[in-house]
Amino acid sequence: MIGLTAEGTPLRDASEVADFARRCFRPSAADQVGVELEFLVFDRRAAARHVPLARVERAIPALPGGSRVTFEPGGQLELSGPAGPLPEALAGLAADVAAVRDGLRAAGLALGGVGLDPVRPARRQLHLPRYEAMAEYLGVPYGALMMCSTASIQVNLDLGEHPEARWERAHALGPVLMAAFANSPLSGGKPCGWMSGRQAVWDRLDRTRTAPVPASGDPAADWAEYLLDARLMLVREDEGRYRPVRDGSTFRDWLAASGGRRPTAEDLAYHATTIFPPVRPRGWLEIRYLDAQHPETWPVCAAVTHALITDDRAADAALAAAEQHLGPYQEFWGVAARCGLADPRLARAAEAGFRAALEALPRLGAGPGLVGEVAAFADRHVTTGRSPAADLMDLMSGRRVSTWLNDEGRE
């Protein structure tokens, strides 16, 4: 087993993994939200052409809302807004999205608000050592697709005074939220068979690191077991060198090994950054199962997710509806990804959830504009049982994908 050469005290046993897991669930009196938006970037005149990162970087102006700009391996643009109360967090990030859209438009580019590239093959543009090792570990085609062709919205939420309650809500409502915002039905210029093709890609990766964390009622214990049983993806030999682990070893195996260097706390913390379940605890909750949305409608996704997980009254109503219409939520992750709101059970649960969110948003400081956007989304998608993916497929019917992408860039 090849380990890190970083300094650190070796872990004694699995009890220290349990300590690390408990620290990931510390209660918080704050109630902030942070949003990370990923977008595919397209050339308005040639949507099937990959856009070089340098061209995108030159087009991005100074951002008024203070978002951090980063890029995913395939050149996907990520905007990470500062965390704050819901209205402030969304307003600042919206200002930055608007500035980026203007800058890209002037350069002949457009943001693509979809969860899976509908037309271009996977091609990696960033060749950092971590990505080289990750690509080798994950393989093709799904590793390449995940790294280079997918885009999501990540909603980061404080754990509140009762972390176990928010952890349970984030999972129990996951299929409903995934279905409501499913927005990646195309790949290679044609339907891929899933409303959330992005989630289908994730489901085909190493399930020891992408499956939902099993629930026993003790989130910290469940997370500790997940960390122990996840396979080692790669190890950092020094600051600039990473090596994939191809023998199927888990962190538990490394901890139990009698020979060689034992893993340290630094090793464990790094291992946790290579694990990607739909909900990941990091001292806050990362909601990771949401497809990227159109540049004008992403605030709806963030606001509804925040309301249903952090507002007790809204959560109770949404959970009751999910239990009534779905039963055990664990069985519906795949249904949500494949069918979206076309599944009537998910549609009914989503209707109740959106009603609860609309009632909660004013309590969370949302103004009439945001509440109106949520209501309009519900009327267009939830009441009709049509995830955004269904509209996208209709727009593609009889038309070239590249034409639609150019049209979206001019909205």
mmCIF file of C-alpha atoms in Angstrom:
data_model
loop_
_atom_site.group_PDB
_atom_site.id
_atom_site.type_symbol
_atom_site.label_atom_id
_atom_site.label_comp_id
_atom_site.label_asym_id
_atom_site.label_seq_id
_atom_site.Cartn_x
_atom_site.Cartn_y
_atom_site.Cartn_z
ATOM 1 C CA MET A 1 0.000 0.000 0.000
ATOM 2 C CA ILE A 2 1.477 3.336 -1.041
ATOM 3 C CA GLY A 3 0.755 6.134 1.392
ATOM 4 C CA LEU A 4 1.479 9.811 1.710
ATOM 5 C CA THR A 5 4.826 11.163 2.747
ATOM 6 C CA ALA A 6 3.215 14.118 4.499
ATOM 7 C CA GLU A 7 4.124 14.524 8.123
ATOM 8 C CA GLY A 8 1.527 13.631 10.718
ATOM 9 C CA THR A 9 0.845 11.309 13.585
ATOM 10 C CA PRO A 10 -0.343 7.897 12.404
ATOM 11 C CA LEU A 11 -3.938 7.024 13.186
ATOM 12 C CA ARG A 12 -4.210 4.420 15.927
ATOM 13 C CA ASP A 13 -7.400 2.708 14.810
ATOM 14 C CA ALA A 14 -10.921 3.236 13.457
ATOM 15 C CA SER A 15 -11.932 5.231 16.531
ATOM 16 C CA GLU A 16 -10.013 8.191 15.126
ATOM 17 C CA VAL A 17 -11.943 7.911 11.880
ATOM 18 C CA ALA A 18 -15.090 8.067 14.017
ATOM 19 C CA ASP A 19 -13.741 11.215 15.697
ATOM 20 C CA PHE A 20 -13.150 12.806 12.290
ATOM 21 C CA ALA A 21 -16.677 11.885 11.203
ATOM 22 C CA ARG A 22 -18.202 13.428 14.334
ATOM 23 C CA ARG A 23 -16.384 16.684 13.643
ATOM 24 C CA CYS A 24 -18.116 16.770 10.249
ATOM 25 C CA PHE A 25 -21.477 16.986 12.059
ATOM 26 C CA ARG A 26 -20.847 19.699 14.627
ATOM 27 C CA PRO A 27 -24.020 21.727 15.299
ATOM 28 C CA SER A 28 -24.092 25.318 14.126
ATOM 29 C CA ALA A 29 -26.109 28.278 15.321
ATOM 30 C CA ALA A 30 -25.648 29.975 11.949
ATOM 31 C CA ASP A 31 -28.040 29.397 9.070
ATOM 32 C CA GLN A 32 -26.213 30.453 5.942
ATOM 33 C CA VAL A 33 -26.374 29.109 2.421
ATOM 34 C CA GLY A 34 -23.583 28.878 -0.110
ATOM 35 C CA VAL A 35 -24.108 28.031 -3.773
ATOM 36 C CA GLU A 36 -21.613 26.684 -6.294
ATOM 37 C CA LEU A 37 -22.733 26.856 -9.927
ATOM 38 C CA GLU A 38 -21.148 24.869 -12.728
ATOM 39 C CA PHE A 39 -21.799 25.771 -16.349
ATOM 40 C CA LEU A 40 -20.721 24.352 -19.656
ATOM 41 C CA VAL A 41 -19.388 27.045 -21.995
ATOM 42 C CA PHE A 42 -20.207 27.024 -25.715
ATOM 43 C CA ASP A 43 -19.108 28.889 -28.801
ATOM 44 C CA ARG A 44 -22.229 30.648 -30.064
ATOM 45 C CA ARG A 45 -21.278 30.088 -33.699
ATOM 46 C CA ALA A 46 -20.034 26.497 -33.376
ATOM 47 C CA ALA A 47 -21.640 24.782 -30.403
ATOM 48 C CA ALA A 48 -20.040 21.426 -31.208
ATOM 49 C CA ARG A 49 -16.553 22.924 -30.811
ATOM 50 C CA HIS A 50 -14.715 22.781 -27.481
ATOM 51 C CA VAL A 51 -13.888 26.239 -26.145
ATOM 52 C CA PRO A 52 -10.288 26.683 -24.952
ATOM 53 C CA LEU A 53 -9.991 27.695 -21.313
ATOM 54 C CA ALA A 54 -7.800 30.657 -22.176
ATOM 55 C CA ARG A 55 -10.586 32.117 -24.296
ATOM 56 C CA VAL A 56 -13.054 31.809 -21.434
ATOM 57 C CA GLU A 57 -10.633 33.275 -18.916
ATOM 58 C CA ARG A 58 -10.029 36.328 -21.093
ATOM 59 C CA ALA A 59 -13.769 36.957 -21.339
ATOM 60 C CA ILE A 60 -14.566 36.917 -17.613
ATOM 61 C CA PRO A 61 -14.816 40.426 -16.163
ATOM 62 C CA ALA A 62 -14.381 41.581 -12.581
ATOM 63 C CA LEU A 63 -17.236 40.177 -10.536
ATOM 64 C CA PRO A 64 -19.276 42.501 -8.293
ATOM 65 C CA GLY A 65 -20.540 39.783 -5.937
ATOM 66 C CA GLY A 66 -17.194 38.335 -4.903
ATOM 67 C CA SER A 67 -17.637 34.858 -6.352
ATOM 68 C CA ARG A 68 -14.607 32.640 -6.797
ATOM 69 C CA VAL A 69 -13.995 31.472 -10.367
ATOM 70 C CA THR A 70 -12.570 28.009 -10.975
ATOM 71 C CA PHE A 71 -12.663 25.436 -13.762
ATOM 72 C CA GLU A 72 -13.441 21.744 -13.827
ATOM 73 C CA PRO A 73 -11.240 19.343 -15.816
ATOM 74 C CA GLY A 74 -13.232 19.646 -19.042
ATOM 75 C CA GLY A 75 -13.340 23.424 -18.918
ATOM 76 C CA GLN A 76 -16.650 23.745 -17.082
ATOM 77 C CA LEU A 77 -16.864 27.150 -15.436
ATOM 78 C CA GLU A 78 -17.625 27.190 -11.713
ATOM 79 C CA LEU A 79 -18.795 30.221 -9.739
ATOM 80 C CA SER A 80 -18.717 29.802 -5.960
ATOM 81 C CA GLY A 81 -20.562 32.594 -4.207
ATOM 82 C CA PRO A 82 -19.814 33.744 -0.649
ATOM 83 C CA ALA A 83 -22.014 32.075 1.952
ATOM 84 C CA GLY A 84 -24.593 34.230 3.698
ATOM 85 C CA PRO A 85 -28.291 34.573 4.437
ATOM 86 C CA LEU A 86 -30.419 33.380 1.544
ATOM 87 C CA PRO A 87 -31.315 36.769 -0.025
ATOM 88 C CA GLU A 88 -27.772 38.131 0.111
ATOM 89 C CA ALA A 89 -26.142 34.915 -1.081
ATOM 90 C CA LEU A 90 -28.424 34.616 -4.104
ATOM 91 C CA ALA A 91 -28.277 38.308 -4.991
ATOM 92 C CA GLY A 92 -24.488 38.422 -4.994
ATOM 93 C CA LEU A 93 -24.133 35.288 -7.058
ATOM 94 C CA ALA A 94 -26.851 36.408 -9.489
ATOM 95 C CA ALA A 95 -24.934 39.630 -10.095
ATOM 96 C CA ASP A 96 -21.822 37.617 -10.878
ATOM 97 C CA VAL A 97 -23.675 35.280 -13.239
ATOM 98 C CA ALA A 98 -25.053 38.304 -15.087
ATOM 99 C CA ALA A 99 -21.576 39.820 -15.378
ATOM 100 C CA VAL A 100 -20.138 36.548 -16.681
ATOM 101 C CA ARG A 101 -22.944 36.152 -19.236
ATOM 102 C CA ASP A 102 -22.310 39.661 -20.528
ATOM 103 C CA GLY A 103 -18.571 39.081 -20.745
ATOM 104 C CA LEU A 104 -18.952 35.776 -22.537
ATOM 105 C CA ARG A 105 -21.577 37.138 -24.921
ATOM 106 C CA ALA A 106 -19.192 39.888 -25.991
ATOM 107 C CA ALA A 107 -16.613 37.202 -26.748
ATOM 108 C CA GLY A 108 -19.035 35.104 -28.787
ATOM 109 C CA LEU A 109 -19.582 32.574 -26.010
ATOM 110 C CA ALA A 110 -22.585 31.405 -23.995
ATOM 111 C CA LEU A 111 -23.238 29.656 -20.700
ATOM 112 C CA GLY A 112 -24.964 26.300 -21.092
ATOM 113 C CA GLY A 113 -27.247 25.605 -18.143
ATOM 114 C CA VAL A 114 -27.530 21.822 -18.533
ATOM 115 C CA GLY A 115 -26.264 18.947 -16.410
ATOM 116 C CA LEU A 116 -24.613 16.941 -19.202
ATOM 117 C CA ASP A 117 -23.009 18.180 -22.391
ATOM 118 C CA PRO A 118 -25.664 17.458 -25.038
ATOM 119 C CA VAL A 119 -23.430 17.558 -28.097
ATOM 120 C CA ARG A 120 -19.672 17.442 -27.470
ATOM 121 C CA PRO A 121 -17.599 14.370 -26.543
ATOM 122 C CA ALA A 122 -15.654 14.395 -23.294
ATOM 123 C CA ARG A 123 -12.290 16.104 -23.597
ATOM 124 C CA ARG A 124 -10.095 17.098 -20.697
ATOM 125 C CA GLN A 125 -8.435 20.512 -20.715
ATOM 126 C CA LEU A 126 -6.854 20.552 -17.256
ATOM 127 C CA HIS A 127 -3.978 18.120 -16.726
ATOM 128 C CA LEU A 128 -3.098 18.702 -13.099
ATOM 129 C CA PRO A 129 -1.514 15.732 -11.300
ATOM 130 C CA ARG A 130 -4.650 15.050 -9.241
ATOM 131 C CA TYR A 131 -6.776 14.948 -12.383
ATOM 132 C CA GLU A 132 -4.307 12.693 -14.173
ATOM 133 C CA ALA A 133 -4.491 10.154 -11.367
ATOM 134 C CA MET A 134 -8.265 10.510 -11.040
ATOM 135 C CA ALA A 135 -8.765 9.933 -14.752
ATOM 136 C CA GLU A 136 -6.647 6.781 -14.624
ATOM 137 C CA TYR A 137 -8.588 5.466 -11.633
ATOM 138 C CA LEU A 138 -12.091 6.209 -12.933
ATOM 139 C CA GLY A 139 -11.455 5.100 -16.499
ATOM 140 C CA VAL A 140 -13.629 5.534 -19.575
ATOM 141 C CA PRO A 141 -16.244 6.286 -20.603
ATOM 142 C CA TYR A 142 -17.928 7.346 -17.368
ATOM 143 C CA GLY A 143 -14.917 8.769 -15.573
ATOM 144 C CA ALA A 144 -14.164 10.997 -18.543
ATOM 145 C CA LEU A 145 -17.813 12.031 -18.847
ATOM 146 C CA MET A 146 -18.065 12.912 -15.156
ATOM 147 C CA MET A 147 -14.862 14.923 -15.153
ATOM 148 C CA CYS A 148 -15.338 16.720 -18.469
ATOM 149 C CA SER A 149 -19.012 16.760 -19.482
ATOM 150 C CA THR A 150 -21.150 17.185 -16.364
ATOM 151 C CA ALA A 151 -22.284 20.310 -14.527
ATOM 152 C CA SER A 152 -24.250 20.704 -11.317
ATOM 153 C CA ILE A 153 -25.542 23.060 -8.693
ATOM 154 C CA GLN A 154 -24.099 22.415 -5.250
ATOM 155 C CA VAL A 155 -26.035 23.908 -2.358
ATOM 156 C CA ASN A 156 -24.091 24.169 0.905
ATOM 157 C CA LEU A 157 -26.150 24.430 4.085
ATOM 158 C CA ASP A 158 -25.310 24.888 7.744
ATOM 159 C CA LEU A 159 -26.114 21.904 9.929
ATOM 160 C CA GLY A 160 -28.181 23.874 12.434
ATOM 161 C CA GLU A 161 -28.737 22.836 16.018
ATOM 162 C CA HIS A 162 -29.891 19.343 15.026
ATOM 163 C CA PRO A 163 -27.545 18.088 12.309
ATOM 164 C CA GLU A 164 -29.102 14.642 12.196
ATOM 165 C CA ALA A 165 -32.459 16.158 11.178
ATOM 166 C CA ARG A 166 -31.011 18.100 8.245
ATOM 167 C CA TRP A 167 -28.934 15.115 7.177
ATOM 168 C CA GLU A 168 -32.065 12.963 7.050
ATOM 169 C CA ARG A 169 -34.047 15.632 5.175
ATOM 170 C CA ALA A 170 -31.318 16.091 2.587
ATOM 171 C CA HIS A 171 -31.489 12.377 1.801
ATOM 172 C CA ALA A 172 -35.218 11.730 2.150
ATOM 173 C CA LEU A 173 -36.047 14.651 -0.153
ATOM 174 C CA GLY A 174 -33.166 13.939 -2.527
ATOM 175 C CA PRO A 175 -35.146 11.986 -5.140
ATOM 176 C CA VAL A 176 -37.894 14.643 -5.138
ATOM 177 C CA LEU A 177 -35.457 17.502 -5.635
ATOM 178 C CA MET A 178 -33.430 15.557 -8.192
ATOM 179 C CA ALA A 179 -36.589 14.885 -10.217
ATOM 180 C CA ALA A 180 -37.868 18.455 -9.969
ATOM 181 C CA PHE A 181 -34.601 19.862 -11.334
ATOM 182 C CA ALA A 182 -33.591 17.030 -13.697
ATOM 183 C CA ASN A 183 -32.024 18.803 -16.659
ATOM 184 C CA SER A 184 -29.667 16.546 -18.612
ATOM 185 C CA PRO A 185 -31.560 14.294 -21.045
ATOM 186 C CA LEU A 186 -29.194 14.503 -24.015
ATOM 187 C CA SER A 187 -25.765 13.188 -24.936
ATOM 188 C CA GLY A 188 -24.114 12.988 -28.310
ATOM 189 C CA GLY A 189 -26.922 15.061 -29.817
ATOM 190 C CA LYS A 190 -29.715 12.618 -28.910
ATOM 191 C CA PRO A 191 -31.738 11.460 -25.881
ATOM 192 C CA CYS A 192 -29.663 9.410 -23.461
ATOM 193 C CA GLY A 193 -32.625 7.657 -21.825
ATOM 194 C CA TRP A 194 -32.450 9.601 -18.558
ATOM 195 C CA MET A 195 -33.954 12.882 -17.434
ATOM 196 C CA SER A 196 -30.813 13.344 -15.345
ATOM 197 C CA GLY A 197 -28.121 11.873 -17.530
ATOM 198 C CA ARG A 198 -25.597 13.548 -15.258
ATOM 199 C CA GLN A 199 -26.757 11.430 -12.321
ATOM 200 C CA ALA A 200 -26.693 8.329 -14.518
ATOM 201 C CA VAL A 201 -23.018 9.012 -15.191
ATOM 202 C CA TRP A 202 -22.269 9.329 -11.473
ATOM 203 C CA ASP A 203 -24.165 6.096 -10.766
ATOM 204 C CA ARG A 204 -21.798 4.201 -13.077
ATOM 205 C CA LEU A 205 -18.657 5.226 -11.233
ATOM 206 C CA ASP A 206 -17.124 3.534 -8.190
ATOM 207 C CA ARG A 207 -20.175 3.020 -5.967
ATOM 208 C CA THR A 208 -18.083 2.848 -2.803
ATOM 209 C CA ARG A 209 -17.624 6.617 -3.199
ATOM 210 C CA THR A 210 -20.738 7.782 -5.102
ATOM 211 C CA ALA A 211 -23.642 5.823 -3.579
ATOM 212 C CA PRO A 212 -25.739 7.524 -0.875
ATOM 213 C CA VAL A 213 -24.410 7.069 2.645
ATOM 214 C CA PRO A 214 -26.441 4.267 4.284
ATOM 215 C CA ALA A 215 -28.687 5.461 7.104
ATOM 216 C CA SER A 216 -28.859 3.843 10.527
ATOM 217 C CA GLY A 217 -30.023 6.853 12.530
ATOM 218 C CA ASP A 218 -26.482 7.838 13.589
ATOM 219 C CA PRO A 219 -25.090 10.036 10.778
ATOM 220 C CA ALA A 220 -21.585 10.342 12.203
ATOM 221 C CA ALA A 221 -21.255 6.576 12.615
ATOM 222 C CA ASP A 222 -22.630 6.018 9.116
ATOM 223 C CA TRP A 223 -20.171 8.509 7.647
ATOM 224 C CA ALA A 224 -17.263 6.886 9.496
ATOM 225 C CA GLU A 225 -18.177 3.493 8.043
ATOM 226 C CA TYR A 226 -18.516 4.995 4.577
ATOM 227 C CA LEU A 227 -15.064 6.563 4.829
ATOM 228 C CA LEU A 228 -13.552 3.295 5.978
ATOM 229 C CA ASP A 229 -15.214 1.198 3.282
ATOM 230 C CA ALA A 230 -14.608 3.546 0.340
ATOM 231 C CA ARG A 231 -11.803 2.412 -1.908
ATOM 232 C CA LEU A 232 -8.668 4.501 -2.029
ATOM 233 C CA MET A 233 -8.788 6.433 -5.281
ATOM 234 C CA LEU A 234 -5.360 8.010 -5.245
ATOM 235 C CA VAL A 235 -2.598 8.900 -2.855
ATOM 236 C CA ARG A 236 -0.536 12.043 -2.712
ATOM 237 C CA GLU A 237 3.123 11.240 -2.683
ATOM 238 C CA ASP A 238 4.047 14.908 -2.336
ATOM 239 C CA GLU A 239 2.515 18.262 -3.266
ATOM 240 C CA GLY A 240 2.893 17.641 -6.980
ATOM 241 C CA ARG A 241 2.547 13.883 -7.391
ATOM 242 C CA TYR A 242 -0.512 11.645 -7.107
ATOM 243 C CA ARG A 243 -0.848 7.963 -7.789
ATOM 244 C CA PRO A 244 -4.062 6.013 -8.366
ATOM 245 C CA VAL A 245 -4.653 2.918 -6.232
ATOM 246 C CA ARG A 246 -5.809 0.098 -8.517
ATOM 247 C CA ASP A 247 -5.915 -2.911 -6.193
ATOM 248 C CA GLY A 248 -9.339 -2.193 -4.673
ATOM 249 C CA SER A 249 -7.930 -1.410 -1.232
ATOM 250 C CA THR A 250 -10.167 0.544 1.124
ATOM 251 C CA PHE A 251 -9.166 2.986 3.802
ATOM 252 C CA ARG A 252 -10.064 0.289 6.325
ATOM 253 C CA ASP A 253 -7.543 -2.023 4.634
ATOM 254 C CA TRP A 254 -4.832 0.596 4.864
ATOM 255 C CA LEU A 255 -5.586 1.241 8.526
ATOM 256 C CA ALA A 256 -5.400 -2.481 9.307
ATOM 257 C CA ALA A 257 -2.239 -3.177 7.305
ATOM 258 C CA SER A 258 0.636 -4.443 9.422
ATOM 259 C CA GLY A 259 3.469 -3.262 7.181
ATOM 260 C CA GLY A 260 4.465 0.065 5.679
ATOM 261 C CA ARG A 261 3.562 3.555 6.791
ATOM 262 C CA ARG A 262 0.243 3.884 8.581
ATOM 263 C CA PRO A 263 -2.263 6.522 7.423
ATOM 264 C CA THR A 264 -2.315 9.871 9.173
ATOM 265 C CA ALA A 265 -5.028 12.397 9.868
ATOM 266 C CA GLU A 266 -3.889 14.240 6.746
ATOM 267 C CA ASP A 267 -4.365 11.070 4.727
ATOM 268 C CA LEU A 268 -7.889 10.651 6.047
ATOM 269 C CA ALA A 269 -8.826 14.249 5.324
ATOM 270 C CA TYR A 270 -7.519 13.923 1.782
ATOM 271 C CA HIS A 271 -9.324 10.606 1.281
ATOM 272 C CA ALA A 272 -12.569 12.382 2.229
ATOM 273 C CA THR A 273 -12.071 14.880 -0.602
ATOM 274 C CA THR A 274 -12.093 12.020 -3.129
ATOM 275 C CA ILE A 275 -15.490 10.698 -1.992
ATOM 276 C CA PHE A 276 -18.607 12.048 -3.711
ATOM 277 C CA PRO A 277 -21.904 10.776 -2.256
ATOM 278 C CA PRO A 278 -25.084 12.729 -3.096
ATOM 279 C CA VAL A 279 -24.848 14.437 0.304
ATOM 280 C CA ARG A 280 -21.443 14.980 1.890
ATOM 281 C CA PRO A 281 -20.813 16.356 5.408
ATOM 282 C CA ARG A 282 -17.900 18.764 5.862
ATOM 283 C CA GLY A 283 -18.957 20.723 8.931
ATOM 284 C CA TRP A 284 -21.850 21.760 6.717
ATOM 285 C CA LEU A 285 -23.941 19.804 4.214
ATOM 286 C CA GLU A 286 -22.998 19.661 0.555
ATOM 287 C CA ILE A 287 -26.068 18.876 -1.545
ATOM 288 C CA ARG A 288 -24.512 17.356 -4.665
ATOM 289 C CA TYR A 289 -27.378 15.706 -6.589
ATOM 290 C CA LEU A 290 -28.788 18.695 -8.504
ATOM 291 C CA ASP A 291 -28.338 19.220 -12.237
ATOM 292 C CA ALA A 292 -27.097 22.578 -13.499
ATOM 293 C CA GLN A 293 -29.951 24.911 -14.422
ATOM 294 C CA HIS A 294 -30.466 27.740 -16.881
ATOM 295 C CA PRO A 295 -28.507 30.870 -15.892
ATOM 296 C CA GLU A 296 -31.774 32.641 -15.092
ATOM 297 C CA THR A 297 -33.524 29.898 -13.096
ATOM 298 C CA TRP A 298 -30.801 28.474 -10.848
ATOM 299 C CA PRO A 299 -31.945 30.639 -7.863
ATOM 300 C CA VAL A 300 -35.173 28.600 -7.759
ATOM 301 C CA CYS A 301 -33.182 25.409 -7.268
ATOM 302 C CA ALA A 302 -31.065 26.894 -4.488
ATOM 303 C CA ALA A 303 -34.013 28.549 -2.727
ATOM 304 C CA VAL A 304 -36.265 25.483 -2.727
ATOM 305 C CA THR A 305 -33.473 23.198 -1.541
ATOM 306 C CA HIS A 306 -32.576 25.600 1.248
ATOM 307 C CA ALA A 307 -36.194 25.998 2.348
ATOM 308 C CA LEU A 308 -37.049 22.309 2.454
ATOM 309 C CA ILE A 309 -33.956 21.292 4.409
ATOM 310 C CA THR A 310 -33.551 24.184 6.853
ATOM 311 C CA ASP A 311 -37.117 25.341 7.586
ATOM 312 C CA ASP A 312 -38.719 22.931 10.059
ATOM 313 C CA ARG A 313 -42.318 23.501 8.998
ATOM 314 C CA ALA A 314 -41.536 23.196 5.308
ATOM 315 C CA ALA A 315 -39.430 20.104 5.902
ATOM 316 C CA ASP A 316 -42.163 18.396 7.906
ATOM 317 C CA ALA A 317 -44.722 18.997 5.157
ATOM 318 C CA ALA A 318 -42.383 17.854 2.394
ATOM 319 C CA LEU A 319 -41.288 14.761 4.298
ATOM 320 C CA ALA A 320 -44.888 13.783 5.030
ATOM 321 C CA ALA A 321 -45.720 14.034 1.334
ATOM 322 C CA ALA A 322 -42.632 12.071 0.338
ATOM 323 C CA GLU A 323 -43.482 9.313 2.797
ATOM 324 C CA GLN A 324 -47.089 9.205 1.588
ATOM 325 C CA HIS A 325 -46.309 9.064 -2.109
ATOM 326 C CA LEU A 326 -42.922 7.350 -2.214
ATOM 327 C CA GLY A 327 -42.441 5.233 0.874
ATOM 328 C CA PRO A 328 -38.751 4.320 1.377
ATOM 329 C CA TYR A 329 -36.858 7.041 -0.445
ATOM 330 C CA GLN A 330 -33.834 4.798 -1.025
ATOM 331 C CA GLU A 331 -35.740 3.060 -3.815
ATOM 332 C CA PHE A 332 -36.365 6.280 -5.749
ATOM 333 C CA TRP A 333 -32.905 7.667 -6.515
ATOM 334 C CA GLY A 334 -32.777 5.735 -9.788
ATOM 335 C CA VAL A 335 -36.408 6.448 -10.641
ATOM 336 C CA ALA A 336 -35.843 10.175 -10.170
ATOM 337 C CA ALA A 337 -32.790 10.177 -12.425
ATOM 338 C CA ARG A 338 -34.461 8.165 -15.162
ATOM 339 C CA CYS A 339 -37.985 9.606 -15.120
ATOM 340 C CA GLY A 340 -37.850 12.991 -13.431
ATOM 341 C CA LEU A 341 -41.322 14.307 -12.727
ATOM 342 C CA ALA A 342 -42.819 12.028 -15.356
ATOM 343 C CA ASP A 343 -43.163 9.561 -12.479
ATOM 344 C CA PRO A 344 -46.521 10.577 -10.918
ATOM 345 C CA ARG A 345 -45.428 9.677 -7.393
ATOM 346 C CA LEU A 346 -42.442 11.991 -7.575
ATOM 347 C CA ALA A 347 -44.609 14.686 -9.194
ATOM 348 C CA ARG A 348 -47.140 14.587 -6.333
ATOM 349 C CA ALA A 349 -44.398 14.723 -3.718
ATOM 350 C CA ALA A 350 -42.766 17.626 -5.556
ATOM 351 C CA GLU A 351 -46.036 19.565 -5.695
ATOM 352 C CA ALA A 352 -46.380 19.335 -1.918
ATOM 353 C CA GLY A 353 -42.738 20.241 -1.452
ATOM 354 C CA PHE A 354 -42.957 23.339 -3.625
ATOM 355 C CA ARG A 355 -46.090 24.492 -1.787
ATOM 356 C CA ALA A 356 -44.210 24.128 1.481
ATOM 357 C CA ALA A 357 -41.196 25.978 0.096
ATOM 358 C CA LEU A 358 -43.353 28.854 -1.166
ATOM 359 C CA GLU A 359 -44.817 29.268 2.316
ATOM 360 C CA ALA A 360 -41.376 29.097 3.935
ATOM 361 C CA LEU A 361 -39.405 31.444 1.701
ATOM 362 C CA PRO A 362 -40.810 34.706 3.128
ATOM 363 C CA ARG A 363 -39.881 33.414 6.601
ATOM 364 C CA LEU A 364 -36.338 32.927 5.296
ATOM 365 C CA GLY A 365 -36.109 36.506 4.037
ATOM 366 C CA ALA A 366 -36.935 35.899 0.373
ATOM 367 C CA GLY A 367 -38.523 38.850 -1.390
ATOM 368 C CA PRO A 368 -41.525 38.801 -3.717
ATOM 369 C CA GLY A 369 -39.318 38.510 -6.790
ATOM 370 C CA LEU A 370 -37.720 35.238 -5.726
ATOM 371 C CA VAL A 371 -41.032 33.846 -4.452
ATOM 372 C CA GLY A 372 -42.552 34.690 -7.822
ATOM 373 C CA GLU A 373 -39.758 32.887 -9.654
ATOM 374 C CA VAL A 374 -40.336 29.766 -7.562
ATOM 375 C CA ALA A 375 -44.074 29.932 -8.200
ATOM 376 C CA ALA A 376 -43.527 30.334 -11.942
ATOM 377 C CA PHE A 377 -41.153 27.345 -12.001
ATOM 378 C CA ALA A 378 -43.713 25.281 -10.102
ATOM 379 C CA ASP A 379 -46.460 26.219 -12.561
ATOM 380 C CA ARG A 380 -44.304 25.417 -15.574
ATOM 381 C CA HIS A 381 -42.621 22.241 -14.388
ATOM 382 C CA VAL A 382 -44.007 20.761 -11.184
ATOM 383 C CA THR A 383 -47.751 21.106 -11.685
ATOM 384 C CA THR A 384 -47.426 19.783 -15.229
ATOM 385 C CA GLY A 385 -45.096 16.928 -14.234
ATOM 386 C CA ARG A 386 -42.425 18.138 -16.654
ATOM 387 C CA SER A 387 -38.886 18.454 -15.375
ATOM 388 C CA PRO A 388 -36.738 21.023 -17.208
ATOM 389 C CA ALA A 389 -35.327 18.055 -19.126
ATOM 390 C CA ALA A 390 -38.704 17.493 -20.804
ATOM 391 C CA ASP A 391 -38.739 21.036 -22.161
ATOM 392 C CA LEU A 392 -35.183 20.616 -23.389
ATOM 393 C CA MET A 393 -36.115 17.461 -25.267
ATOM 394 C CA ASP A 394 -39.092 19.230 -26.868
ATOM 395 C CA LEU A 395 -36.870 22.077 -28.000
ATOM 396 C CA MET A 396 -34.508 19.564 -29.563
ATOM 397 C CA SER A 397 -37.250 17.730 -31.460
ATOM 398 C CA GLY A 398 -36.612 18.318 -35.136
ATOM 399 C CA ARG A 399 -33.825 20.811 -34.496
ATOM 400 C CA ARG A 400 -30.059 20.688 -34.238
ATOM 401 C CA VAL A 401 -28.705 20.877 -30.714
ATOM 402 C CA SER A 402 -26.198 23.506 -31.810
ATOM 403 C CA THR A 403 -29.048 25.730 -33.013
ATOM 404 C CA TRP A 404 -30.771 25.557 -29.648
ATOM 405 C CA LEU A 405 -27.573 26.351 -27.785
ATOM 406 C CA ASN A 406 -27.071 29.439 -29.909
ATOM 407 C CA ASP A 407 -30.653 30.468 -29.252
ATOM 408 C CA GLU A 408 -30.191 30.054 -25.495
ATOM 409 C CA GLY A 409 -27.070 32.164 -25.629
ATOM 410 C CA ARG A 410 -29.108 35.011 -27.115
ATOM 411 C CA GLU A 411 -31.878 34.963 -24.500
#
